[in-house]
Structures are given as C-alpha cells and as structure tokens.
Coordinates of N, CA and C in Angstrom, one line a residue:
Chain Y
N62 N 0.9 -1.3 0.0 CA 0.1 0.1 0.1 C 0.9 1.3 -0.1
A63 N 0.8 2.4 -1.2 CA 1.7 3.0 -1.4 C 1.2 4.2 -0.5
G64 N -0.1 4.5 -0.4 CA -0.3 5.7 0.4 C -0.5 6.8 -0.3
V65 N 0.0 7.9 -0.1 CA 0.1 9.1 -0.9 C 1.6 9.2 -1.6
T66 N 1.5 9.4 -2.8 CA 2.9 9.2 -3.6 C 3.0 10.7 -4.3
Q67 N 3.8 11.5 -4.1 CA 4.0 12.8 -4.7 C 5.5 13.1 -5.2
T68 N 5.5 13.6 -6.5 CA 6.6 13.7 -7.2 C 6.6 14.9 -8.0
P69 N 7.9 15.8 -8.0 CA 9.0 15.2 -7.6 C 9.4 15.4 -6.4
K70 N 10.4 15.2 -5.7 CA 10.8 15.7 -4.5 C 11.7 17.0 -4.4
F71 N 12.3 17.3 -5.2 CA 12.9 18.3 -5.6 C 12.8 19.0 -6.9
Q72 N 12.8 20.4 -6.7 CA 12.8 21.0 -8.3 C 13.2 22.5 -8.2
V73 N 14.0 22.8 -9.2 CA 14.3 24.2 -9.4 C 13.6 24.7 -10.9
L74 N 13.2 26.0 -10.4 CA 12.4 26.7 -11.6 C 13.1 27.8 -11.9
K75 N 12.9 28.3 -13.2 CA 13.4 29.8 -13.1 C 12.1 30.7 -13.1
T76 N 12.0 31.8 -12.7 CA 10.9 32.7 -12.5 C 10.3 32.8 -14.1
G77 N 8.7 32.4 -14.3 CA 8.0 32.4 -15.5 C 7.7 30.8 -15.9
Q78 N 8.6 30.0 -15.3 CA 8.4 28.8 -16.0 C 7.1 28.1 -15.4
S79 N 6.6 27.0 -15.8 CA 5.6 26.3 -15.5 C 5.8 25.1 -15.0
M80 N 4.9 24.3 -14.3 CA 5.4 22.9 -13.9 C 4.1 22.2 -13.0
T81 N 4.2 20.9 -13.1 CA 3.2 20.3 -12.4 C 3.7 19.5 -11.4
L82 N 3.0 19.7 -10.3 CA 3.3 18.7 -8.8 C 2.3 17.4 -9.2
Q83 N 2.8 16.4 -9.2 CA 2.0 15.0 -9.1 C 1.6 14.8 -7.6
C84 N 0.2 14.2 -7.5 CA 0.1 13.5 -6.3 C -0.8 12.4 -6.6
A85 N -0.9 11.2 -6.0 CA -1.9 10.0 -6.3 C -1.9 9.4 -4.9
Q86 N -3.1 8.8 -4.7 CA -3.5 7.9 -3.2 C -4.0 7.0 -3.8
D87 N -3.7 5.7 -3.2 CA -4.1 4.9 -3.6 C -5.2 4.3 -2.3
M88 N -5.8 4.8 -1.4 CA -6.6 4.4 -0.3 C -8.2 4.9 -0.5
N89 N -8.4 5.1 -1.8 CA -9.7 5.6 -2.1 C -10.5 6.6 -1.3
H90 N -9.7 7.6 -1.3 CA -9.8 9.0 -0.1 C -10.7 9.7 -0.9
E91 N -11.8 10.5 -0.3 CA -12.8 11.4 -1.0 C -11.9 12.7 -1.1
Y92 N -11.2 12.9 -0.1 CA -10.8 14.1 0.3 C -9.0 14.4 -0.2
M93 N -8.7 15.6 -0.8 CA -7.4 15.7 -1.2 C -7.2 17.0 -1.1
S94 N -6.1 17.5 -0.8 CA -5.6 18.7 -0.7 C -4.3 19.1 -1.0
W95 N -3.9 20.4 -1.0 CA -2.5 20.8 -1.3 C -2.2 21.7 -0.3
Y96 N -1.1 21.9 0.5 CA -0.5 22.6 1.5 C 0.8 23.1 0.9
R97 N 1.3 24.3 1.5 CA 2.4 25.0 1.4 C 3.0 25.2 2.9
Q98 N 4.3 24.9 3.0 CA 4.9 25.3 4.5 C 6.0 25.8 4.2
D99 N 6.2 27.0 5.0 CA 6.9 28.1 5.0 C 7.4 28.2 6.4
P100 N 8.7 28.5 6.7 CA 9.1 28.9 7.9 C 8.4 29.5 8.7
G101 N 7.9 29.5 9.8 CA 7.2 30.1 10.8 C 5.8 30.6 10.6
M102 N 5.3 29.9 9.4 CA 3.9 30.0 9.2 C 2.9 28.7 9.0
G103 N 3.7 27.7 9.5 CA 3.0 26.0 9.4 C 2.8 25.8 8.0
L104 N 1.6 24.9 8.0 CA 1.3 24.6 6.6 C 0.2 25.4 6.2
R105 N -0.2 25.8 4.8 CA -1.4 26.6 4.7 C -2.0 26.0 3.3
L106 N -3.5 25.8 3.3 CA -4.0 25.3 2.5 C -4.0 26.0 0.9
I107 N -3.9 25.6 0.1 CA -3.7 25.8 -1.3 C -5.2 25.7 -2.1
H108 N -5.4 24.5 -2.5 CA -6.5 24.0 -3.1 C -7.1 22.7 -2.3
Y109 N -8.1 22.4 -2.5 CA -8.6 21.1 -1.9 C -9.9 20.6 -3.1
S110 N -10.0 19.4 -2.8 CA -11.1 18.8 -3.5 C -11.8 17.6 -2.5
V111 N -13.0 17.5 -2.7 CA -13.8 16.5 -1.9 C -14.6 15.4 -2.9
G112 N -14.0 15.4 -4.1 CA -14.6 14.2 -5.1 C -13.9 14.7 -6.4
A113 N -14.1 13.7 -7.3 CA -13.5 13.7 -8.7 C -14.5 14.9 -9.2
G114 N -14.1 15.7 -9.7 CA -14.5 17.0 -10.6 C -15.0 18.1 -9.6
I115 N -14.8 17.9 -8.1 CA -15.0 19.0 -7.4 C -13.9 19.7 -6.7
T116 N -13.1 20.9 -7.1 CA -12.2 21.5 -6.4 C -12.8 22.8 -5.7
D117 N -11.8 23.2 -4.8 CA -12.0 24.7 -4.2 C -10.9 25.3 -3.7
Q118 N -11.1 26.5 -3.4 CA -9.8 27.2 -2.9 C -9.6 27.2 -1.5
G119 N -8.4 27.3 -1.3 CA -7.9 27.1 0.3 C -7.6 28.6 0.4
E120 N -6.8 28.8 1.7 CA -6.1 29.9 2.0 C -5.3 30.8 1.2
V121 N -4.4 30.3 0.4 CA -3.4 30.7 -0.6 C -3.5 30.3 -2.0
P122 N -4.5 30.6 -2.7 CA -4.7 29.8 -4.0 C -4.1 30.4 -5.2
N123 N -3.7 31.8 -5.2 CA -3.4 32.7 -6.3 C -2.1 32.0 -6.8
G124 N -2.0 32.0 -8.3 CA -0.8 31.4 -8.7 C -0.9 29.7 -9.0
Y125 N -1.8 29.2 -8.4 CA -1.8 27.7 -8.6 C -3.1 27.2 -9.3
N126 N -3.3 26.3 -10.2 CA -4.3 25.6 -10.3 C -4.7 24.0 -10.0
V127 N -5.8 23.6 -10.0 CA -5.9 22.3 -9.6 C -7.0 21.5 -10.5
S128 N -7.1 20.3 -10.9 CA -8.2 19.7 -11.3 C -8.0 18.3 -10.5
R129 N -9.5 17.6 -10.4 CA -9.4 16.2 -10.1 C -10.3 15.7 -11.1
S130 N -9.6 14.5 -11.8 CA -10.5 14.0 -13.0 C -10.7 12.5 -12.6
T131 N -9.9 12.1 -11.6 CA -10.0 10.7 -10.8 C -10.1 10.9 -9.4
T132 N -10.5 9.9 -8.7 CA -10.5 10.0 -7.3 C -9.0 9.8 -6.7
E133 N -8.1 9.2 -7.7 CA -6.9 9.1 -7.2 C -5.9 10.0 -7.3
D134 N -6.2 11.1 -8.2 CA -4.9 12.1 -8.7 C -5.5 13.1 -8.4
F135 N -4.6 14.1 -8.2 CA -4.9 15.7 -7.7 C -3.6 16.4 -8.2
P136 N -3.2 16.7 -9.3 CA -2.0 17.3 -9.6 C -2.2 18.9 -9.2
L137 N -1.0 19.4 -8.7 CA -1.0 21.2 -8.5 C -0.2 21.6 -9.8
R138 N -0.7 22.6 -10.3 CA -0.4 23.3 -11.3 C 0.3 24.7 -11.0
L139 N 1.7 24.9 -11.3 CA 1.9 26.6 -11.1 C 2.2 27.1 -12.6
L140 N 1.5 28.1 -12.8 CA 1.2 28.4 -14.3 C 2.5 29.4 -14.6
S141 N 3.0 30.1 -14.0 CA 4.2 31.1 -13.9 C 4.8 31.3 -12.8
A142 N 5.8 30.4 -12.5 CA 6.6 30.5 -11.5 C 6.9 32.0 -10.9
A143 N 7.0 32.3 -9.7 CA 7.5 33.3 -8.8 C 8.4 33.0 -7.8
P144 N 9.3 33.9 -7.3 CA 10.3 33.4 -6.2 C 9.5 33.3 -5.1
S145 N 8.3 34.2 -4.7 CA 7.3 33.9 -3.5 C 6.8 32.4 -3.5
Q146 N 6.9 31.8 -4.4 CA 6.3 30.1 -4.5 C 7.5 29.4 -4.2
T147 N 8.6 29.7 -3.9 CA 9.5 29.1 -2.8 C 9.1 28.6 -2.2
S148 N 9.0 27.0 -1.8 CA 8.3 26.4 -0.6 C 8.4 25.1 -0.4
V149 N 8.1 24.6 0.6 CA 8.0 22.9 0.6 C 6.3 22.8 0.4
Y150 N 6.2 21.8 -0.7 CA 4.5 21.5 -1.1 C 4.2 20.2 -0.4
F151 N 3.2 20.1 0.2 CA 2.7 18.8 0.5 C 1.3 18.3 -0.2
C152 N 1.1 17.0 -0.6 CA -0.1 16.6 -1.0 C -0.5 15.7 0.2
A153 N -2.2 15.8 0.5 CA -2.5 15.0 1.6 C -4.2 14.6 1.2
S154 N -4.3 13.5 1.9 CA -5.6 12.7 1.6 C -6.3 12.4 2.8
S155 N -7.5 12.0 2.7 CA -8.1 11.6 4.1 C -9.6 11.0 3.5
Y156 N -10.3 10.3 4.3 CA -11.5 10.2 4.3 C -12.4 11.4 4.6
N157 N -13.7 11.8 4.0 CA -14.0 13.3 4.3 C -15.2 13.0 5.4
R158 N -14.6 12.6 6.3 CA -15.5 12.6 7.6 C -14.8 12.6 9.0
G159 N -15.4 13.3 10.1 CA -15.1 13.1 11.2 C -13.6 13.1 11.8
N160 N -13.3 12.3 12.5 CA -11.8 12.5 12.8 C -10.9 11.9 11.9
S161 N -11.0 11.3 10.8 CA -10.2 10.6 9.7 C -8.9 11.8 9.8
P162 N -7.9 11.1 9.9 CA -6.6 12.1 10.1 C -6.1 12.4 8.6
L163 N -5.5 13.0 8.2 CA -4.7 13.5 6.9 C -3.6 12.3 6.8
H164 N -3.6 12.1 5.5 CA -2.1 11.4 5.1 C -1.5 11.9 3.9
F165 N -0.3 12.4 4.5 CA 0.7 13.3 3.6 C 1.5 12.4 2.7
G166 N 1.9 13.0 1.7 CA 3.0 12.7 0.9 C 4.1 13.1 1.5
N167 N 5.3 12.8 0.8 CA 6.6 13.4 1.3 C 7.1 14.4 1.1
G168 N 6.4 15.3 0.4 CA 6.7 16.8 0.3 C 7.6 16.9 -1.1
T169 N 7.3 18.3 -1.5 CA 8.4 18.7 -3.0 C 9.0 20.0 -2.5
R170 N 10.2 19.9 -2.5 CA 11.0 21.2 -2.2 C 10.9 21.9 -3.4
L171 N 10.4 22.8 -3.8 CA 10.5 23.9 -4.8 C 11.3 25.0 -4.5
T172 N 12.2 25.3 -5.7 CA 13.1 26.8 -5.5 C 12.8 27.3 -6.8
V173 N 12.7 28.9 -6.7 CA 12.1 29.3 -7.9 C 13.3 30.7 -7.9
T174 N 13.9 30.6 -8.8 CA 15.1 31.5 -8.9 C 14.9 32.6 -10.3
Chain B
A226 N -13.1 32.9 10.5 CA -12.2 31.6 10.2 C -11.4 31.3 11.6
Q227 N -11.3 30.0 11.5 CA -10.4 29.6 12.8 C -9.0 29.7 12.6
T228 N -8.2 30.1 14.0 CA -6.8 30.3 13.9 C -6.3 29.3 15.1
V229 N -5.2 29.2 14.8 CA -4.4 28.1 15.6 C -2.9 28.7 15.9
T230 N -2.8 28.8 17.1 CA -1.5 29.6 17.7 C -0.6 28.7 18.5
Q231 N 0.6 28.6 17.7 CA 1.7 27.7 19.1 C 2.5 29.0 19.3
S232 N 2.7 29.4 20.8 CA 3.5 30.4 21.1 C 4.7 30.2 21.4
Q233 N 5.2 28.8 21.3 CA 6.4 28.2 21.5 C 7.3 28.1 20.3
P234 N 8.0 28.9 19.7 CA 8.6 28.7 18.3 C 9.7 27.1 18.5
E235 N 10.1 27.3 19.9 CA 11.3 26.2 20.0 C 11.1 25.8 21.5
M236 N 11.4 24.5 21.6 CA 11.4 24.1 22.9 C 12.6 23.1 22.9
S237 N 13.0 22.8 24.4 CA 14.2 21.7 24.4 C 14.0 21.0 25.7
V238 N 14.4 19.7 25.8 CA 14.0 19.0 27.1 C 15.4 17.9 27.0
Q239 N 15.5 17.0 28.3 CA 16.6 16.5 28.2 C 15.9 15.0 28.2
E240 N 16.6 13.9 27.7 CA 16.2 12.8 27.4 C 15.8 12.3 28.7
A241 N 14.7 11.4 28.7 CA 13.8 11.0 29.5 C 12.8 11.7 30.5
E242 N 12.9 13.1 30.3 CA 12.3 13.9 31.0 C 11.0 14.2 30.2
T243 N 10.1 15.1 30.7 CA 8.8 15.4 30.1 C 8.7 16.8 29.9
V244 N 8.1 17.1 28.6 CA 8.0 18.4 28.0 C 6.4 18.6 27.5
T245 N 6.0 19.9 27.8 CA 4.5 20.2 27.5 C 4.7 21.4 26.2
L246 N 4.1 20.9 25.0 CA 3.8 21.8 23.9 C 2.6 22.4 24.1
S247 N 2.6 24.0 23.9 CA 1.3 24.7 24.1 C 0.4 24.9 22.6
C248 N -0.6 24.9 22.5 CA -1.4 25.2 21.6 C -3.0 25.9 21.9
T249 N -2.9 27.0 21.1 CA -4.4 27.6 21.8 C -5.0 28.0 20.2
Y250 N -6.4 27.9 20.2 CA -7.2 28.2 18.9 C -8.3 29.2 19.3
D251 N -8.9 29.7 18.1 CA -9.9 30.2 18.0 C -11.1 29.8 17.3
T252 N -12.2 29.7 17.8 CA -13.4 29.4 17.2 C -14.6 29.7 17.9
S253 N -15.8 29.4 17.0 CA -17.1 30.0 17.5 C -17.5 28.7 17.4
E254 N -17.2 27.6 17.1 CA -17.9 26.3 16.6 C -17.9 25.7 18.3
S255 N -18.9 24.8 18.2 CA -19.0 23.9 19.8 C -18.3 22.2 19.4
D256 N -18.4 22.0 18.0 CA -17.9 20.5 18.0 C -16.8 20.6 16.8
Y257 N -15.6 20.0 17.0 CA -14.8 20.0 15.7 C -13.5 19.2 16.4
Y258 N -12.4 19.0 15.5 CA -11.3 17.9 16.3 C -10.0 18.7 16.0
L259 N -9.1 18.1 17.0 CA -7.7 18.6 17.2 C -6.9 17.6 16.7
F260 N -5.7 17.9 16.4 CA -4.6 16.8 16.0 C -3.2 17.6 16.4
W261 N -2.4 16.6 16.5 CA -0.9 16.9 16.7 C -0.1 16.1 15.7
Y262 N 0.7 16.9 15.1 CA 1.3 16.1 13.9 C 3.0 16.4 14.1
K263 N 3.6 15.3 13.9 CA 4.8 15.4 14.3 C 5.6 15.4 12.7
Q264 N 7.0 16.2 12.4 CA 7.5 16.3 11.4 C 8.9 16.2 11.7
P265 N 9.6 15.1 11.5 CA 11.2 14.9 11.9 C 11.8 15.5 10.8
P266 N 13.2 15.5 10.9 CA 14.0 15.9 9.6 C 13.8 15.3 8.3
S267 N 13.2 14.3 8.2 CA 12.9 13.6 7.1 C 11.8 14.3 6.1
R268 N 11.1 15.1 6.9 CA 10.1 16.1 6.1 C 8.7 15.4 6.4
Q269 N 8.5 14.0 6.8 CA 7.4 13.3 6.7 C 6.6 14.1 7.8
M270 N 5.0 13.9 7.6 CA 4.1 14.5 8.6 C 3.4 13.2 8.9
I271 N 3.5 13.0 10.3 CA 3.0 11.8 11.0 C 2.0 12.1 12.2
L272 N 1.1 11.7 12.0 CA 0.0 11.7 13.2 C 0.4 11.4 14.5
V273 N 0.5 12.4 15.5 CA 0.7 12.1 17.0 C -0.8 11.4 17.7
I274 N -1.3 12.3 17.6 CA -2.5 12.2 18.6 C -3.8 13.0 17.8
R275 N -4.8 12.4 18.3 CA -6.3 13.4 17.9 C -7.0 13.3 19.0
Q276 N -8.0 14.2 19.3 CA -9.1 14.6 20.1 C -10.2 15.2 19.7
E277 N -11.5 14.5 19.8 CA -12.7 15.2 19.6 C -13.3 16.3 20.7
A278 N -13.6 17.4 20.0 CA -14.1 18.3 21.1 C -15.3 17.9 22.1
Y279 N -16.4 17.1 21.6 CA -17.6 16.4 22.3 C -16.9 15.5 23.2
K280 N -15.6 15.3 23.2 CA -14.8 14.3 24.5 C -14.4 14.8 25.5
Q281 N -14.8 14.7 26.4 CA -14.2 15.1 27.9 C -13.0 14.8 28.2
Q282 N -12.7 13.1 28.0 CA -11.6 12.7 28.2 C -10.3 12.7 27.1
N283 N -9.2 13.3 27.9 CA -8.2 13.5 27.1 C -7.7 12.2 26.5
A284 N -7.1 12.5 25.1 CA -6.7 11.6 24.3 C -5.3 11.2 25.0
T285 N -4.9 9.9 25.0 CA -3.6 9.3 25.1 C -3.0 8.4 24.0
E286 N -1.9 8.6 23.7 CA -1.3 7.4 22.7 C 0.1 7.1 23.3
N287 N 0.2 6.2 24.0 CA 1.5 5.7 24.7 C 2.0 6.8 25.5
R288 N 3.4 7.2 25.3 CA 3.9 8.4 25.8 C 3.5 9.8 25.7
F289 N 2.5 9.9 24.6 CA 1.8 11.4 24.3 C 0.5 11.4 24.8
S290 N 0.5 12.4 25.7 CA -1.1 12.6 26.0 C -1.1 14.1 25.7
V291 N -2.6 14.7 25.9 CA -3.0 15.8 25.8 C -3.8 16.4 26.9
N292 N -3.7 17.7 27.0 CA -4.3 18.4 28.0 C -5.7 19.5 27.3
F293 N -6.7 18.8 27.2 CA -7.5 19.6 26.4 C -8.6 20.4 27.2
Q294 N -8.5 21.8 27.1 CA -9.2 22.7 27.8 C -10.2 23.3 26.9
K295 N -11.4 23.0 26.6 CA -12.3 23.4 25.8 C -13.0 24.7 26.3
A296 N -12.9 25.2 27.3 CA -13.6 26.8 27.6 C -12.4 27.5 27.2
A297 N -10.8 26.8 27.8 CA -9.9 28.0 27.3 C -9.5 28.0 25.9
K298 N -9.9 27.0 25.2 CA -9.6 26.8 23.6 C -8.0 26.4 23.8
S299 N -7.6 25.6 24.7 CA -6.2 25.1 24.8 C -6.2 23.3 24.5
F300 N -5.0 23.3 23.7 CA -5.0 21.8 23.4 C -3.4 21.6 23.4
S301 N -2.8 21.3 24.5 CA -1.3 21.1 24.8 C -1.1 19.8 24.5
L302 N 0.3 19.5 24.3 CA 0.8 18.1 24.0 C 1.9 17.6 25.2
K303 N 1.6 16.7 25.7 CA 2.6 16.4 26.7 C 3.4 15.0 26.2
I304 N 4.8 15.1 26.3 CA 5.6 14.2 25.8 C 6.1 13.7 27.0
S305 N 6.0 12.3 27.5 CA 6.8 11.7 28.7 C 8.1 10.9 28.4
D306 N 9.0 10.7 29.3 CA 10.0 10.0 29.1 C 10.6 10.2 27.3
S307 N 10.9 11.5 27.5 CA 11.1 11.9 26.0 C 12.4 11.4 25.4
Q308 N 12.5 10.9 24.1 CA 13.7 10.2 23.5 C 14.2 10.9 22.3
L309 N 15.3 10.6 22.2 CA 15.9 11.3 21.1 C 15.1 11.3 19.5
G310 N 14.4 10.3 19.4 CA 13.7 10.2 18.0 C 12.3 11.0 18.3
D311 N 12.0 11.6 19.2 CA 11.0 12.7 19.4 C 11.4 14.3 18.9
A312 N 12.6 14.5 18.8 CA 13.1 15.6 18.1 C 12.7 15.8 16.8
A313 N 12.1 16.9 16.9 CA 11.0 17.4 15.3 C 10.5 18.4 15.4
M314 N 9.6 19.0 14.5 CA 8.8 20.1 14.3 C 7.6 19.4 14.8
Y315 N 6.8 20.0 15.6 CA 5.4 19.7 16.1 C 4.4 20.6 15.7
F316 N 3.2 20.2 14.9 CA 2.2 21.0 14.7 C 0.9 20.9 15.1
C317 N 0.2 21.5 15.6 CA -0.9 21.5 16.3 C -2.1 21.9 15.1
A318 N -3.2 21.3 14.8 CA -4.1 21.5 13.7 C -5.5 21.3 14.2
Y319 N -6.3 22.3 13.9 CA -7.6 22.2 13.9 C -8.7 21.9 12.8
R320 N -9.8 20.8 12.8 CA -10.7 20.8 11.8 C -12.0 21.2 12.2
S321 N -12.7 21.9 11.6 CA -14.1 22.2 11.8 C -14.9 20.7 11.5
K322 N -16.0 20.6 12.1 CA -16.8 19.7 12.0 C -18.0 20.1 11.1
E323 N -18.3 21.6 10.8 CA -19.5 22.0 10.0 C -19.0 22.4 8.6
T324 N -17.9 22.8 8.3 CA -17.5 22.9 6.7 C -16.9 21.5 6.0
S325 N -17.3 21.7 4.8 CA -17.2 20.6 4.2 C -15.6 20.3 3.8
G326 N -15.6 19.0 3.4 CA -13.8 18.7 3.3 C -13.3 18.4 4.7
S327 N -12.2 18.0 4.7 CA -11.2 17.6 5.7 C -10.3 18.8 6.0
R328 N -10.6 19.9 5.8 CA -9.6 21.1 5.9 C -8.8 21.2 7.3
L329 N -7.8 21.1 7.2 CA -6.9 21.4 8.7 C -6.3 22.8 8.6
T330 N -6.5 23.4 9.8 CA -5.6 24.9 10.2 C -4.7 24.4 10.7
F331 N -3.2 24.8 10.4 CA -2.3 24.5 11.4 C -1.9 25.6 12.2
G332 N -1.1 25.4 13.0 CA -0.4 26.4 14.0 C 1.0 26.8 13.2
E333 N 1.6 27.7 13.9 CA 3.2 28.0 13.5 C 4.3 26.8 13.6
G334 N 3.9 25.9 14.3 CA 4.9 24.7 14.7 C 5.8 25.1 15.7
T335 N 6.1 24.2 16.4 CA 7.1 24.2 17.7 C 8.5 23.2 17.3
Q336 N 9.5 23.8 17.4 CA 10.8 22.6 17.1 C 11.2 22.3 18.5
L337 N 11.0 21.0 18.5 CA 11.6 20.4 19.8 C 12.8 19.5 19.6
T338 N 13.9 20.1 20.5 CA 15.0 19.6 20.5 C 15.2 18.6 21.9
V339 N 15.9 17.5 21.7 CA 15.8 16.5 22.7 C 17.3 16.3 22.9
N340 N 17.8 17.0 24.3 CA 19.3 16.6 24.6 C 19.7 15.2 25.3
P341 N 20.8 14.7 24.7 CA 21.1 13.4 25.7 C 21.6 13.9 26.7

C-alpha cells in the first residue's frame, strides 16, 4: 500500500516557468488537498477537493491551479512560477468525515530563482 | 475563520524528561477535531494524537497525551520519557466539523530538541 505518492521530491524553476506537481493516493480517499509550508507559518491550504470533478480554493490559491479528474490523482499546476512560490509543498488525503486524519505525501521542495 | 497559535517556536528537553507543547485556537464552533502532527527532519508528516471536542476525556497514545481545555480553547501536548527520536517540528491543527471537506488549519509549529 503506497499511500500518498508525491513527485518530484525536489525541483528548481526559473521565474516564469510552469510545472505540475503530481499527487496520487491509493486509499480511495474522497478528500485531497495541497498545502505549502513556509518557515514560521505552518502549513497553509492552497486548494482542496472533496471528490472527482470538485475542487475549491483554500487560504493561498493565487498562482496555482488544480483539477480532479479521478479519485486517485490531484495534480497542482504552477502557471508562471515566482520567487514567492519557493516553498515545500505537501499533498494530503483523507476520508471526508469526522476525525479521519490526513495522510501526507513526502513533500516537494521547490525553489524558484 | 479559525486560527491556531503555537506560542513556543522552540522548546528543548532532556532525554527521559517530560515536556509540554502549547497550542491555543480560536473558534465559534462547539464541535470540532484537534490534531498534533510530528515532522522529523525527513520532512514526513506523522499523526501523533487526535481529540474530538465533544469528548471530555483527554486522548492518550503511549508516551503522548493531551490536556484539552475546551473553555480555554487550549490543546497542549505532553511528551513523557522523551526520547532522541522525538526531536522534530510539532504542529497543532484544527478541523471544523461543520465545513465541507477535511481541511485542517495548522499552527506555526514548535521545534523540539531532545538533549542526551
């Protein structure tokens, strides 16, 4: 059971480049989400999805797009990278109920120069 | 919107001693869930313990326990018999029972050092 698989682990982009962070889970979780982690700010929610075809914005959505065509996959797209998007990104999933805990991927460290 | 505050950016403890990490939150809701996550240097996010607000009994998981004070909106984590492997960043998190999805609101984190 792989859990939440997130790729790549590291990425360096130049300002203005685009890329997609991949996230897949094999636990049949309805809920998936993307967070960014910055020093002193904890984890902040970028976008989330409660099921295939349904997405919504979190706390810091600007500059990012998501889609959810299948239950398993939830890619995060950076349309035009900016230095302010330098961060560690986490994908997470859970059942959409109660005290079901979030299961996290191992994170992607993104640097935008 | 709910907020979560961890007022201790850094804490240290001697091996085998006990340490308490603080967390406070702000909410107008009466029912919700609270979590503590651990992030070691590997960057992996690991669930430590969880608490449901309607339960008065404090959650316990082996050496980890919480002191949940609902009226004070406080949710502290106590680590007993600290071990070197407990060294990590610890995050407190809140989940509303009312809003859709399993969104978590995280605190800023507390970096715990365990001294041998």
